[in-house]
XYZ file of C-alpha atoms in Angstrom:
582
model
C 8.742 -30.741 41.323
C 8.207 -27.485 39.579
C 5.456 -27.507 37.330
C 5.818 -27.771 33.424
C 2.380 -26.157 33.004
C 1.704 -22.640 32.922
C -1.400 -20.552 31.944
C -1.586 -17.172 30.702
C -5.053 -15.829 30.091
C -4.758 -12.349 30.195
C -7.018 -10.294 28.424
C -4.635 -7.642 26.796
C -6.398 -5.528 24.114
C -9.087 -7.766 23.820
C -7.368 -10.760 23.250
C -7.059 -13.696 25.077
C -4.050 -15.733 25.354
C -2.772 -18.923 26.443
C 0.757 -19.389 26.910
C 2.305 -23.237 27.549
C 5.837 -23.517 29.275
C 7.362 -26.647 28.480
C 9.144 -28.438 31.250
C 12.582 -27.836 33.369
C 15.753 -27.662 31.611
C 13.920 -28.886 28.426
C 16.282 -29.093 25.686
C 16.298 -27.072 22.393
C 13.931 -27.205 19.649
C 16.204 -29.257 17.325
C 16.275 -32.414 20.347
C 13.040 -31.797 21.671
C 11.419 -32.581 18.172
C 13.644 -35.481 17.853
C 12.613 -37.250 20.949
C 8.589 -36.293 19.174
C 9.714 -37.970 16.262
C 10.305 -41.330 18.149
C 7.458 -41.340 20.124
C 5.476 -40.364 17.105
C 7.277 -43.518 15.071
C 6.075 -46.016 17.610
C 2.891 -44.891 18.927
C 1.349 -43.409 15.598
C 0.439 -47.104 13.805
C -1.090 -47.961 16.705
C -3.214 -45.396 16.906
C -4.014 -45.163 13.393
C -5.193 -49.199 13.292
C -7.648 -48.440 16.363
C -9.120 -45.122 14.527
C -9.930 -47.300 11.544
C -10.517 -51.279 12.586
C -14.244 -50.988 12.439
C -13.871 -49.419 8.664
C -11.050 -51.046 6.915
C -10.036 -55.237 7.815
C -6.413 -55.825 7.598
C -5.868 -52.890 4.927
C -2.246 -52.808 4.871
C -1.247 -56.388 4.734
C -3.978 -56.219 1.283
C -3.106 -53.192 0.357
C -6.912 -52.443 -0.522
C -8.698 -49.716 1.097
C -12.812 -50.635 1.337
C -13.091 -46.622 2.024
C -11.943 -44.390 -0.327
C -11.266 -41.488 2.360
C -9.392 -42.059 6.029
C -10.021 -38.867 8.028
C -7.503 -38.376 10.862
C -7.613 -35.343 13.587
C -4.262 -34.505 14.978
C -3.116 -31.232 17.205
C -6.555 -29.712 16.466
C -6.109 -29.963 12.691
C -7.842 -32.036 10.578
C -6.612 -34.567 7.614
C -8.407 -36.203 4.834
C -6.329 -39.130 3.075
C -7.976 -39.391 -0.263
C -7.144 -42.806 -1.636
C -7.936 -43.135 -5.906
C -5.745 -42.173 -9.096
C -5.061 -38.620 -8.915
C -2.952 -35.831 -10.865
C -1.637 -33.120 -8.360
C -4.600 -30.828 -10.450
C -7.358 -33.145 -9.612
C -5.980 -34.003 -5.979
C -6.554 -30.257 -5.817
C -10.193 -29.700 -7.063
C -10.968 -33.024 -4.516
C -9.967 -31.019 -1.845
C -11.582 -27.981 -2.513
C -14.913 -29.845 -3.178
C -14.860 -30.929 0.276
C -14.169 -27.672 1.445
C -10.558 -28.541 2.588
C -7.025 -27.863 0.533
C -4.217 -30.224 -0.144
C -1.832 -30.051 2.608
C 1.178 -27.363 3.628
C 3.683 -29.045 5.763
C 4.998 -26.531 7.885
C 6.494 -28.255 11.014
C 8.479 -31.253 11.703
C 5.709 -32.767 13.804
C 3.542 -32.428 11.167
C 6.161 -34.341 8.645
C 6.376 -36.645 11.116
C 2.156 -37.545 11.750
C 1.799 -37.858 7.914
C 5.083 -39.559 7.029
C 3.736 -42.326 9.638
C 0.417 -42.083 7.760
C 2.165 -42.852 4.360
C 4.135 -45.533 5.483
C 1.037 -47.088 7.364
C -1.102 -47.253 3.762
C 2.272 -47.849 1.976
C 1.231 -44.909 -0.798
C 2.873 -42.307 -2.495
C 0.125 -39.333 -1.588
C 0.263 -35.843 -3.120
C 0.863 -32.621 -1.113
C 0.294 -28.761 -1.772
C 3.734 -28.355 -2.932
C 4.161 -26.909 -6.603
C 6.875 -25.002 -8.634
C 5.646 -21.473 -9.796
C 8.244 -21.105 -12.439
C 10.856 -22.108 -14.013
C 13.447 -21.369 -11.280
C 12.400 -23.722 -8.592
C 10.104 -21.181 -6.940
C 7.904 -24.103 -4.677
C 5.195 -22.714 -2.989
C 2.315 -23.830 -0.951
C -1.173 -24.321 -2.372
C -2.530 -22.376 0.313
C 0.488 -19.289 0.337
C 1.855 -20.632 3.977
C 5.932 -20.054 3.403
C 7.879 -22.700 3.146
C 10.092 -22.750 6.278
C 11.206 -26.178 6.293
C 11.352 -29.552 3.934
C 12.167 -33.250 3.954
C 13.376 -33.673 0.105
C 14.784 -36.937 -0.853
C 18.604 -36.912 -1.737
C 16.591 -38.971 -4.679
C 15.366 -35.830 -6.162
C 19.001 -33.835 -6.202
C 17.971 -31.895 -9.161
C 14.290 -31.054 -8.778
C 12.653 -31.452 -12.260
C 8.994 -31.503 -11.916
C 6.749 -29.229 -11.038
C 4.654 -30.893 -8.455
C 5.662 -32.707 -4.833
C 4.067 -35.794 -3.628
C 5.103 -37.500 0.106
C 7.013 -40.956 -0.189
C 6.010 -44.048 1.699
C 9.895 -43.377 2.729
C 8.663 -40.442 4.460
C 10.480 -37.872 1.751
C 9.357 -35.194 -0.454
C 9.675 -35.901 -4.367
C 8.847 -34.091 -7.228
C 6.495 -35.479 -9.850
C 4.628 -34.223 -13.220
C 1.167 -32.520 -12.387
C -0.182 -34.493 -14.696
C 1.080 -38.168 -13.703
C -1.392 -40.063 -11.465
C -0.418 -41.128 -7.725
C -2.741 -43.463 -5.554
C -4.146 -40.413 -3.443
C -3.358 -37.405 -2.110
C -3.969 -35.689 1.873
C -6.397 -32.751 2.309
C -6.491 -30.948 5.442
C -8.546 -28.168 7.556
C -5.759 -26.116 9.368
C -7.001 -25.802 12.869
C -7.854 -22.801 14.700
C -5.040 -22.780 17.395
C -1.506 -23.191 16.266
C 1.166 -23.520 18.851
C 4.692 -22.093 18.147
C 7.264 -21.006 19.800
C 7.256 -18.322 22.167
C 6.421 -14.933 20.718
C 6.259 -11.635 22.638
C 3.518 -8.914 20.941
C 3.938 -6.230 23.911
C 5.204 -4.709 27.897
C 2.574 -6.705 29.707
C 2.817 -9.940 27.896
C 7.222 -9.486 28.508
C 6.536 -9.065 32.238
C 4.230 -11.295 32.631
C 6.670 -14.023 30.376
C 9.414 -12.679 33.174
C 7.655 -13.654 35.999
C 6.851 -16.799 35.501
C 10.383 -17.002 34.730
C 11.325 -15.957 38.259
C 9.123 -19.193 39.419
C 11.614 -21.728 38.257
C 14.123 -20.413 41.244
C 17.592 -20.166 40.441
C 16.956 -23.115 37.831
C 17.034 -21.462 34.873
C 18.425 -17.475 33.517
C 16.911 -17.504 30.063
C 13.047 -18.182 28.322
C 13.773 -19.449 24.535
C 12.171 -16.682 22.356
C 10.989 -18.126 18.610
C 13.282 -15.891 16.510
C 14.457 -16.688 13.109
C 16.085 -14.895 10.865
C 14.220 -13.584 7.346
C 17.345 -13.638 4.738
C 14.575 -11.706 1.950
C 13.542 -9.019 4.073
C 16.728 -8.744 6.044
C 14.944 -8.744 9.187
C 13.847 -10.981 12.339
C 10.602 -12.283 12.631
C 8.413 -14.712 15.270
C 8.294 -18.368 14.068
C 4.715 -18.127 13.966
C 5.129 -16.016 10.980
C 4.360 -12.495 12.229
C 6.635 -9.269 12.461
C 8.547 -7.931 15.779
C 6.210 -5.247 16.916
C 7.714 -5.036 19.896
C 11.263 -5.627 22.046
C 13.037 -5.355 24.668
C 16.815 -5.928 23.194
C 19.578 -5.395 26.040
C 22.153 -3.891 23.090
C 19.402 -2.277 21.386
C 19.027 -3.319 17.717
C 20.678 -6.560 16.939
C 23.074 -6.964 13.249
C 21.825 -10.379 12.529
C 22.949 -11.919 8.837
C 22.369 -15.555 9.692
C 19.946 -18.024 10.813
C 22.170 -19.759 13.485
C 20.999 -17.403 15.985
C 19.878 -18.221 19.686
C 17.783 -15.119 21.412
C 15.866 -15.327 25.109
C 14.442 -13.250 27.808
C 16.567 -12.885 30.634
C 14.998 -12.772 34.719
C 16.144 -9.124 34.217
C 13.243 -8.732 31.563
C 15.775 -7.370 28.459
C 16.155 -10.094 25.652
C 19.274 -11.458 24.522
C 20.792 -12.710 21.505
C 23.896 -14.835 19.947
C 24.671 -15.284 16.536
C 26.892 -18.596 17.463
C 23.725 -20.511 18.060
C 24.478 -23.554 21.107
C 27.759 -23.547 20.908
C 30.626 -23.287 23.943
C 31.165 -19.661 22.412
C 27.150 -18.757 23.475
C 26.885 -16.390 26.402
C 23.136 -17.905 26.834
C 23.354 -21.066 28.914
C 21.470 -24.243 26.793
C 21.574 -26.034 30.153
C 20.046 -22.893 31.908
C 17.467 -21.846 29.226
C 13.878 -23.353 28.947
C 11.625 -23.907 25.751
C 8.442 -22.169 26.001
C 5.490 -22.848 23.459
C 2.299 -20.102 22.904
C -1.103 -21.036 21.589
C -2.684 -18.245 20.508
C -6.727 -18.375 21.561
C -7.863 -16.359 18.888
C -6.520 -15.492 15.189
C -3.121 -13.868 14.993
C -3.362 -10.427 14.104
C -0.161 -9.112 12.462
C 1.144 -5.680 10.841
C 3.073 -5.926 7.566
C 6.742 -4.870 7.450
C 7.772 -1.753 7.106
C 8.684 -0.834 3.380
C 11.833 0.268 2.477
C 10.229 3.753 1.035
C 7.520 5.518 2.698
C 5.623 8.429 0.952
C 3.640 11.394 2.993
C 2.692 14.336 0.893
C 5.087 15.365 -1.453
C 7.534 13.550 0.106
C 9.363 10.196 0.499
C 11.132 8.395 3.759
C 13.355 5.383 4.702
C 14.569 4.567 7.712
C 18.839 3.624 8.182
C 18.496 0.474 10.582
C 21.749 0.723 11.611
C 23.757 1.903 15.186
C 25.099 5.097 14.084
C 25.843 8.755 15.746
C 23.762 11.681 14.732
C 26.473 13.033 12.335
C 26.776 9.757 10.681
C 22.995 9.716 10.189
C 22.623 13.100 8.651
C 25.659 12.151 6.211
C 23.908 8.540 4.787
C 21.074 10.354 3.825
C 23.035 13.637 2.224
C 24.834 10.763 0.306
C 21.020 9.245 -1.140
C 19.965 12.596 -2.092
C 17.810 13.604 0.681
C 18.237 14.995 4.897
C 17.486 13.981 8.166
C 13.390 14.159 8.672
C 12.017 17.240 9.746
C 9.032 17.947 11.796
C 6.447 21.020 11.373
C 3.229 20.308 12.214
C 0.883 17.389 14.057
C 0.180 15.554 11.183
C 3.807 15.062 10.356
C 4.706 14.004 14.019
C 1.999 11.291 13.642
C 2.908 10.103 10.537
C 7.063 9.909 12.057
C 5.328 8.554 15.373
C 4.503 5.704 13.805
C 7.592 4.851 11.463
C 9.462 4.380 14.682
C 6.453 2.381 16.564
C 6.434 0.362 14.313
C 10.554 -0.066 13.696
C 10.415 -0.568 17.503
C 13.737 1.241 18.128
C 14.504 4.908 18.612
C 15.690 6.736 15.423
C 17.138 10.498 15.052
C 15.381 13.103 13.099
C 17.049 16.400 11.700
C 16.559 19.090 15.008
C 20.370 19.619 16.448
C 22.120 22.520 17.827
C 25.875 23.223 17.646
C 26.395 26.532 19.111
C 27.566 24.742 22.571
C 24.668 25.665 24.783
C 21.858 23.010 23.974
C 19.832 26.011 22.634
C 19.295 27.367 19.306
C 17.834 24.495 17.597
C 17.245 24.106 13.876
C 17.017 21.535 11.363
C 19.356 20.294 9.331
C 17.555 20.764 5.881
C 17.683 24.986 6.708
C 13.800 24.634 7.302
C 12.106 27.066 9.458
C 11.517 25.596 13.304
C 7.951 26.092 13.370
C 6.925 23.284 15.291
C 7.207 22.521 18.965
C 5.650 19.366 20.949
C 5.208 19.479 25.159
C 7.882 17.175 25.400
C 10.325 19.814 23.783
C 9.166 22.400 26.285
C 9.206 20.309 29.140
C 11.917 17.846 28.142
C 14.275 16.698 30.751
C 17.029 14.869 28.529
C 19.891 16.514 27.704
C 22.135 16.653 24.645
C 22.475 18.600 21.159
C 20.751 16.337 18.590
C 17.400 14.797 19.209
C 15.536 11.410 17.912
C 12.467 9.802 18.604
C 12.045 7.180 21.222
C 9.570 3.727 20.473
C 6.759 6.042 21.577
C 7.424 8.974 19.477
C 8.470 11.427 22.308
C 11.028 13.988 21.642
C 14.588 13.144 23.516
C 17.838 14.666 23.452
C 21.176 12.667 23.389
C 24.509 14.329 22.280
C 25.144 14.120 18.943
C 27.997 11.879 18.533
C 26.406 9.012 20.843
C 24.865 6.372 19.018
C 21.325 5.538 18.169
C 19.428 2.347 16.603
C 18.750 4.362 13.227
C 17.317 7.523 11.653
C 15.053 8.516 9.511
C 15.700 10.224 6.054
C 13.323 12.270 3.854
C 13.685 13.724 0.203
C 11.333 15.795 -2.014
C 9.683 13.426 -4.950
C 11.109 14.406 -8.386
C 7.442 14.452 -9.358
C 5.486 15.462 -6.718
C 2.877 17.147 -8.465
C 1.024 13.675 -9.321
C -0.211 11.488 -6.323
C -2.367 8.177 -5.692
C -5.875 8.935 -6.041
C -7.000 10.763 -2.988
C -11.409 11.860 -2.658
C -12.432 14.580 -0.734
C -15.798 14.616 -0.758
C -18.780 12.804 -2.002
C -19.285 14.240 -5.246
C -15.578 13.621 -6.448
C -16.552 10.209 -4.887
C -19.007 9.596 -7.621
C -17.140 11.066 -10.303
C -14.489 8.808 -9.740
C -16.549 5.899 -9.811
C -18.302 6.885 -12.835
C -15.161 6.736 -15.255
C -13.986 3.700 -13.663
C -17.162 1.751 -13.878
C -17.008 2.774 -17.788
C -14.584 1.183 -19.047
C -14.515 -3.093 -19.097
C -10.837 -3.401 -18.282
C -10.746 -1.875 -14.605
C -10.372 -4.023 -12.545
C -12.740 -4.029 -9.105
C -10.532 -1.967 -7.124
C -8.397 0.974 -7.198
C -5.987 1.831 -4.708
C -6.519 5.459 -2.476
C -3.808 7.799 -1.157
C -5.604 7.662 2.684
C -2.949 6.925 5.389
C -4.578 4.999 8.559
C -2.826 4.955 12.021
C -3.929 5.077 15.340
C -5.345 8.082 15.549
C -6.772 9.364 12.918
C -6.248 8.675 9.349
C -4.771 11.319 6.446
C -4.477 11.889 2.856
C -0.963 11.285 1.000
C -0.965 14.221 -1.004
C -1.085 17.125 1.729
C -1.478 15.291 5.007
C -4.771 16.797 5.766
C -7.031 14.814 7.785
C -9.103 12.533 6.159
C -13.266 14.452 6.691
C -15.478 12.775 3.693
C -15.049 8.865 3.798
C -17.378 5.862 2.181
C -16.557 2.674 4.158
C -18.082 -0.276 3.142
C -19.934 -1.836 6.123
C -18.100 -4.976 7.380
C -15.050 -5.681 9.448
C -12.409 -5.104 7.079
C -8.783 -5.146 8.731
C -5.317 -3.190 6.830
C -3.015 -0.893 7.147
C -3.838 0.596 3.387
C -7.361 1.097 1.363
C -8.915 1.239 -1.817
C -12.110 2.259 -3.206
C -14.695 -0.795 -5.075
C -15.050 0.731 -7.975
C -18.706 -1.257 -8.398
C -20.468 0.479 -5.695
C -17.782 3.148 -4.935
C -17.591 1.824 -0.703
C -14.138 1.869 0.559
C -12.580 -0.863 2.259
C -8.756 -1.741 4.390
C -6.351 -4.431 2.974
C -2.989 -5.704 3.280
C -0.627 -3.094 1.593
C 1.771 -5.696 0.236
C -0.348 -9.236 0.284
C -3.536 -7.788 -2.105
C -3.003 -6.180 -5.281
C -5.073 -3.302 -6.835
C -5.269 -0.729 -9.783
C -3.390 2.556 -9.651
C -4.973 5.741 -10.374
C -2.798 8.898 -10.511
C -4.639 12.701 -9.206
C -2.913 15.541 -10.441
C -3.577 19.100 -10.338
C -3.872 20.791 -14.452
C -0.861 22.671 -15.324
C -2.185 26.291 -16.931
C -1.590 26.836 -20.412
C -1.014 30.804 -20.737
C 1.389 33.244 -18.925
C 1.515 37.137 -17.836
C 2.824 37.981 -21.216
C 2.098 37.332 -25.152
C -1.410 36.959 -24.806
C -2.289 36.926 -28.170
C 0.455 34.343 -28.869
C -0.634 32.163 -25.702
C -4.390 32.160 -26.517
C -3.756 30.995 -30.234
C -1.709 28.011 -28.654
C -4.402 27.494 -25.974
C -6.681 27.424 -28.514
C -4.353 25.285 -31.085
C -4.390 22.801 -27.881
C -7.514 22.690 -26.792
C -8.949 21.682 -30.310
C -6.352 19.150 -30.638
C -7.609 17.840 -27.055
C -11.227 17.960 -28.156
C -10.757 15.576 -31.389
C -8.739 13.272 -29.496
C -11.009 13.041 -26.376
C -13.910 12.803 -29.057
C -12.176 10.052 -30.708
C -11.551 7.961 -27.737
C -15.384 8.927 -26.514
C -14.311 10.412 -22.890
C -15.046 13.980 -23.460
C -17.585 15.013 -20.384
C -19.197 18.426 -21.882
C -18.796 20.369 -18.687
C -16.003 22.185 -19.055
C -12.678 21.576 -18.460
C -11.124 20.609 -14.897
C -8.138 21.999 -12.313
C -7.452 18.049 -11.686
C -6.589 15.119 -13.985
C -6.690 11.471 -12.545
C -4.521 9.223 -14.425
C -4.781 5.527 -14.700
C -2.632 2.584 -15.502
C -2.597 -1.053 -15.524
C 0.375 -0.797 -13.099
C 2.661 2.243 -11.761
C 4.363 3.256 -14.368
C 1.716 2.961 -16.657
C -1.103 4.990 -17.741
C -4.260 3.805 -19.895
C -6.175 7.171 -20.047
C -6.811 10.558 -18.793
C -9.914 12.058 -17.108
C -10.912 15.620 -15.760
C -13.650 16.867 -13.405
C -14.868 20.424 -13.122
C -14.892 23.131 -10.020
C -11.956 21.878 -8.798
């Protein structure tokens, strides 16, 4: 009998990993949870009257609890069943007073452990469900994303604001402020299992060969794909972003959820938008399910944004199969040109766009004289900059694009790629997020912040972090004078505390933070009509000085060659400061 039990503990990066593979043939997620469900309906009561027969004597034939709390562990998570008159608000507060939080149902074996619980004490018990707004906007209590739900056809219009869990099993809405018997509080566990997720190379092969140890059983590992409608993209079922693939057809046009994606015993991924279906090319009755339990935290990267800023310029990326001359015309139609490379910092910065994209995307170099020679880029730039792979490059072709690694290769221009990358000058690109370059702009910063009351205790910084080094926005110089604060702080962007003036990494699109603007002064007098310029200079300056004097931020030092703006939010600007020597 081949085995249904696999282990993967392969230290990769410093993190272990367990990987499960769930039996022969097994069928897909949709069945297997079913068949859960009705083991869960008959074996759950029985387990739940021998967890609690030495607390509670026939409690739900009385219907009278002699414990006001039943505390249940289940798939290494654990659940508190508060049992008194609650509103959703005060359910809340109970749970965070015993260090727990009302619960996010997430998965349908989880519905289906609590929905057994429910019926068992015959309550109505509130969950972490709420509406944010007026528009149906229910979110979890805890900010998990709500990826699946058991409403009642009761509730057809959803009314009020706040979800409770029916002794039926079903969701329904409720006022905050009405009372229910109790609510559940849980502890999310440590280890989640999911569905199989691939991060990287080694973890594909080694996914691949164990694969190859089911015979000629089965062609095809399940991979845990779904489709993210909001951020038009695929993502892992346990939540985190693609940072890595291995697609046969290269990047995938997905619009829909009904989508069924493996790994093949050939190692390259597949994927059908007809779901199971007799019009699939993957086999249901040749695939296997495959479930991963991570050992240790999940560590995940945010999504690329649709706009990326370097410098005084911004990028996007076209995710989209297209030739080279297709490329170069979508971004002439936006206003801007294929990207264009001139020194290391810039190749870093592009590096890592398509690293993280995880699919090779053209850039502006191409020749068209007929000889693969005589490169330049499209936006008439000069073609200062030259990488070993150029010298030494073995591909051949007239346009060139990055590959998932960031190496210069050559295709011909009208063969198609998985995208490109486009580039424009800013409008404004004289002002930029707040960038420090040494320790005594560090301070100065930090001592108009910390003056005024309504600042809040962050601002964001203009510092770009990637693998190998990390850079400011405004000129792509390398990043010399820093200030961390000490600490394991993990993010792709950072900000500076505005208490203490440390700096720290966050999540660029999860945390929020103040904006403050660094420009360089614009000089008020020209080559000619001194005596005119100096009376306006003059004429300004005064005006300046009664206005800074009246809002009590004049710094009698002189005047400054930089102004940092700040405002509540980016379009925005509360007031204006200056340092000197700059």
């Amino acid at each position: 009998m081949i085995p249904c039990l696999l282990q993967y503990a392969n230290v990769i990066q410093g993190v272990q990993k367990a990987v499960v593979m769930l039996g022969k043939a097994c069928p897909p997620p949709l069945h297997l949870f079913m068949a859960f469900l009705s083991l869960l309906k008959l074996s759950t009561p029985h387990f739940v009257w021998q967890l609690h027969k030495s607390k509670c004597t026939n409690a739900v034939e009385n219907q009278t609890q002699e414990v006001s709390t039943v505390t249940l562990h289940y798939q290494n998570v654990t659940y508190t069943i508060i049992l008194k008159n609650l509103t959703w608000f005060e359910a809340q507060e109970e749970c965070l007073q015993n260090n727990m939080q009302l619960v996010s149902i997430t998965k349908q074996y989880q519905q289906a452990f609590l929905a057994a619980q429910v019926a068992q004490h015959n309550y109505q018990l509130w969950i972490g469900l709420s509406n944010k707004d007026d528009r149906n906007n229910y979110q979890w209590s805890d900010g998990k994303h709500v990826q699946f739900s058991r409403w009642s056809n009761d509730d057809g219009v959803l009314v009020d604001d706040c979800v409770y869990l029916d002794s039926d099993g079903f969701w329904k809405t409720s006022e905050c402020y009405s009372k229910m018997p109790g609510a559940i509080c849980y502890i999310p566990g440590d280890q989640n299992a999911s569905l199989l997720s691939i991060k990287d190379e080694k973890e594909n092969d080694f996914v691949v060969e164990q694969l190859h140890s089911f015979g000629g059983f089965a062609q095809w590992l399940r991979l845990g794909l779904m489709y993210e409608p909001a951020d038009n993209l695929l993502k892992w079922y346990d939540e985190t972003q693609l940072t890595y693939n291995n697609w046969r057809l290269g990047r995938p046009s997905v619009k829909t959820n009904n989508i069924i994606a493996g790994v093949n015993l050939d190692g390259f991924w597949d994927i059908d938008t007809q779901g199971y279906s007799r019009y699939s090319h993957i086999d249901r009755h040749r695939s296997i399910l495959a479930c991963k339990i991570e050992m240790v935290p999940k560590e995940d990267k945010s999504p690329l944004p649709k706009v990326l800023y370097y410098g005084n310029y911004s990028y996007w990326i076209l995710q989209e199969k297209l030739s080279w001359y297709k490329a170069w015309g979508e971004c002439k139609q936006n206003g801007g040109d294929l990207a264009s490379i001139h020194d290391e910092s810039q190749q870093v910065f592009l590096e890592d766009i398509v690293k993280r994209d995880g699919f090779p995307l053209w850039f502006g170099l191409s020749s068209h004289n007929g000889s693969e020679s005589d490169f330049q880029w499209s936006d008439g730039s000069t073609f200062d900059y030259k990488p070993w792979e150029y010298e030494h490059s073995h591909s051949s072709g007239n346009c060139f694009y990055l590959d998932t690694q960031g190496l210069w290769n050559r295709l011909k221009c009208t063969d198609n790629v998985d995208g490109a990358i486009c580039y424009s000058p800013l409008k404004n690109s004289s002002a930029t997020v707040l960038t420090i370059k040494d320790a005594e702009e560090n301070s100065f910063v930090i001592t108009h912040l910390k003056e005024h009351s309504f600042i809040t205790g962050r601002v964001w910084l203009g510092l770009y972090t990637h693998a190998k080094s990390s850079n400011w926005l405004d000129d792509g110089s390398e990043v010399k004078y820093t200030n961390w604060a000490k600490g394991k702080a993990s993010g792709e962007c950072s900000i500076i505390f505005s208490t203490n003036g440390t700096w720290s990494q966050i999540d660029c699109l999860k945390d929020q933070s103040r904006v403050v603007c660094k420009a360089p002064q614009v000089s008020n007098h020209t080559g000619g009509a001194i005596a005119v310029a100096v009376f306006i200079i003059f004429a300004f300056l005064a005006g300046l000085i009664y206005f800074l004097y009246k809002k009590k931020r004049l710094q009698w030092g002189g005047f400054s060659s930089v102004r940092y703006e700040r405002g509540m939010h980016d379009d925005e600007t509360d007031s204006m400061f200056t340092r000197d020597g700059d």
